[in-house]
Coordinates of C-alpha atoms in Angstrom, one line a residue:
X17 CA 128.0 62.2 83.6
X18 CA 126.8 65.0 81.7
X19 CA 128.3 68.7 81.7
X20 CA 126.5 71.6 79.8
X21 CA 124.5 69.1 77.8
X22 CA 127.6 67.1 76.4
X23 CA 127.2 63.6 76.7
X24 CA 130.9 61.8 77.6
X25 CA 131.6 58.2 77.8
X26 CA 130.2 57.2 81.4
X27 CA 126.9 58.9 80.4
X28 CA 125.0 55.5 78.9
X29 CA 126.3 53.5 81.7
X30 CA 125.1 56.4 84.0
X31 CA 121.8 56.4 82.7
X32 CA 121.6 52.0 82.6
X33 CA 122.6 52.6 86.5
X34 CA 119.8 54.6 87.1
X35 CA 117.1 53.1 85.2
X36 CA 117.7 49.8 87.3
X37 CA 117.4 51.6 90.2
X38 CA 114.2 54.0 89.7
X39 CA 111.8 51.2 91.5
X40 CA 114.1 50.7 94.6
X41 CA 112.0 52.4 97.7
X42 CA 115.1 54.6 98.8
X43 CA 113.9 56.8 95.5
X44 CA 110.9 57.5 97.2
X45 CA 113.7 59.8 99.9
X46 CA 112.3 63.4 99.1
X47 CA 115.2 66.3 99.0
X48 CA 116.3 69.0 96.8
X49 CA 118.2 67.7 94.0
X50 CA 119.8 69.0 90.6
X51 CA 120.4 72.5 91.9
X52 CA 116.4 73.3 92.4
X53 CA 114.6 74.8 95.5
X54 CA 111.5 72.8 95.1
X55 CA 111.9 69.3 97.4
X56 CA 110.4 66.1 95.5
X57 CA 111.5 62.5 95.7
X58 CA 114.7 61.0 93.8
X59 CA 113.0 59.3 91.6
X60 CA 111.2 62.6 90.0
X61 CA 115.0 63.7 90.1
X62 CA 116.2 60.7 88.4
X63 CA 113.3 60.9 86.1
X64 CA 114.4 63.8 85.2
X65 CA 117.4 63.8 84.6
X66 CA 116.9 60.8 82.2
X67 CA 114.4 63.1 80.2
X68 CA 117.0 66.2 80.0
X69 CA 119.7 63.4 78.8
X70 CA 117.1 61.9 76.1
X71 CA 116.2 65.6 74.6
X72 CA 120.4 66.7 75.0
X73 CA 120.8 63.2 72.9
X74 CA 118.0 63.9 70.3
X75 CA 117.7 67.6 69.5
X76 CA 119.7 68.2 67.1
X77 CA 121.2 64.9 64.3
X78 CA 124.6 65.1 65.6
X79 CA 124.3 65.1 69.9
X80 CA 126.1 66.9 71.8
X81 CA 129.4 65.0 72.1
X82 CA 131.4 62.4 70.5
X83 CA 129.6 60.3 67.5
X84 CA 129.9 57.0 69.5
X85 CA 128.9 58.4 73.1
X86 CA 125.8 60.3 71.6
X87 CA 125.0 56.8 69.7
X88 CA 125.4 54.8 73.2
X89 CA 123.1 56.9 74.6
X90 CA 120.5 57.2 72.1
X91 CA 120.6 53.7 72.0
X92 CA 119.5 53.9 75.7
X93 CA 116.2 55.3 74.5
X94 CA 114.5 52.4 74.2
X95 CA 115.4 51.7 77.7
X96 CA 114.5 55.2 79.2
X97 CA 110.7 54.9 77.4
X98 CA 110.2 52.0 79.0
X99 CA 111.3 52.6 82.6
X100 CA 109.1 55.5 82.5
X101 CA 106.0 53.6 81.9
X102 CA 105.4 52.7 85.2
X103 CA 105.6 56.1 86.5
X104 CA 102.9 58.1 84.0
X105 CA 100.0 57.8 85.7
X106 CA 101.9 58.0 89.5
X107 CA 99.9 59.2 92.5
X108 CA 103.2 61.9 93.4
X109 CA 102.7 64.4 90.7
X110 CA 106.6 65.2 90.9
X111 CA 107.0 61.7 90.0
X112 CA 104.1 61.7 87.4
X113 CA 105.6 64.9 85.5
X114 CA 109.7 63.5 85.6
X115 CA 108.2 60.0 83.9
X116 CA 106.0 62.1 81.2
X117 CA 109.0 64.0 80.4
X118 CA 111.1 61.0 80.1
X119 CA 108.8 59.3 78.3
X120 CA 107.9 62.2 76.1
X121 CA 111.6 63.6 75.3
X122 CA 112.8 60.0 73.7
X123 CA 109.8 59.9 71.1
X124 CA 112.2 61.8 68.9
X125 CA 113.5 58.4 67.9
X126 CA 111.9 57.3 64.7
X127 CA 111.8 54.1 66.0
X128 CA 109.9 55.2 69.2
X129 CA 107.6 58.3 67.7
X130 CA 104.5 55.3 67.3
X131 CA 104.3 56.2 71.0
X132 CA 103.2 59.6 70.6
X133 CA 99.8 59.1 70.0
X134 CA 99.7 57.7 73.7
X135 CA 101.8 60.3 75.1
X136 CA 100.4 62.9 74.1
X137 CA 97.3 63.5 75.8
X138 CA 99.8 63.1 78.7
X139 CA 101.8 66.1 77.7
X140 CA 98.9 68.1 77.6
X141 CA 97.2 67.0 80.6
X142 CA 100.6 66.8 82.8
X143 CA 103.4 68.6 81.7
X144 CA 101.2 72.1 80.1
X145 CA 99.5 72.3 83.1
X146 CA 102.9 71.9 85.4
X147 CA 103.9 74.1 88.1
X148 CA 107.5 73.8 86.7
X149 CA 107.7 76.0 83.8
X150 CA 110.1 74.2 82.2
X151 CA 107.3 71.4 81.8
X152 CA 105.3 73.7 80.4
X153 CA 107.6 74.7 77.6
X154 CA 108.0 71.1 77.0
X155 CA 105.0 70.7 76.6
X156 CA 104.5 73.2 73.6
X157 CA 107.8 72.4 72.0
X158 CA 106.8 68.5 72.0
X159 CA 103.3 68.9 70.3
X160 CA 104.6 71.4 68.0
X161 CA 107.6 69.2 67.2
X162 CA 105.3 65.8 66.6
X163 CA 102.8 67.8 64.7
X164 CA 99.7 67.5 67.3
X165 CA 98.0 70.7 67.2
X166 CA 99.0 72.2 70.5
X167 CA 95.4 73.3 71.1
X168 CA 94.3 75.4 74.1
X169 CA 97.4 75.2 76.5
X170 CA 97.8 77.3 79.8
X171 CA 99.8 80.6 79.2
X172 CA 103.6 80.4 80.9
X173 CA 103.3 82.3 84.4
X174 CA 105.0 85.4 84.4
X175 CA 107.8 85.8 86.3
X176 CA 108.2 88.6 89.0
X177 CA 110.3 89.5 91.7
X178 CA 108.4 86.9 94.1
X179 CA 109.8 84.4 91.9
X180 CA 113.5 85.4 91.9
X181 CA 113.5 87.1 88.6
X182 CA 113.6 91.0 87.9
X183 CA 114.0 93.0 85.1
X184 CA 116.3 95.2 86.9
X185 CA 119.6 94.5 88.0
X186 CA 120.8 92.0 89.4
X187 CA 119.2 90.2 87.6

């Protein structure tokens, strides 16, 4: 559907497909999915996913991909804000931070960007304060991006060797 942040044809219809099926109660089936260690349900996955396709769609003006499969999906937006709505203020934090990102990553849409004002204490409160540290650099580049003065956010954990990741070969 999506390869290296190219959007391709099938990737609107991908992402309709899965926003019709974020409510079914099979998403609710914790695993690991998109190549992470870290089990959560589907529906965080698909959450996420949606978000990652939203900010490969929006962050730069020409996409990542062919002119009319970047417009398709940007013109699935729309649809991605809104099937995150339900999810923002979700008892499973997994779920709660995939649906802020979502929700957060297509408010680069002039059309949509009247919605920051409402996600952004969101951002802040969910996302900055995420044990997922790409959250938390979401959350900076989003305020920064809209113009909402960051204010006091939690410093990125350093990573160390508990956490896979050395300055020393291998790397």
């Amino acid at each position: 559907m999506t390869h290296q942040n190219t959007i391709y044809g099938v990737t609107a219809p991908a992402a309709r497909f899965v926003i019709a099926i974020l409510g079914h109660p099979r998403t609710m089936t914790s695993g690991v999915y998109l190549h992470e260690e870290r089990p959560r349900p589907m529906r965080a996955a698909l959450l996420q996913w949606l978000g990652d396709l939203a900010f490969d769609a929006t962050y730069d003006a020409d996409g990542p991909g062919r002119p009319d499969d970047v417009a398709a999906v940007r013109a699935v937006l729309p649809l991605i804000y809104e099937a995150a709505q339900p999810y923002l203020t979700d008892a499973d934090l997994p779920v709660r931070e995939a649906a802020v990102h979502a929700a957060a990553t297509t408010l680069a849409l002039p059309e949509l960007a009247v919605h920051v004002p409402e996600v952004a204490p969101l951002v802040r409160s969910t996302l900055s304060a995420s044990e997922y540290r790409g959250y938390r650099f979401l959350a900076r580049w989003c305020l920064v991006t809209w113009g909402v003065e960051p204010g006091p956010l939690p410093e990125p954990r350093i990573l160390g060797p508990e956490d896979g990741y050395s300055d020393d070969p291998p790397f």
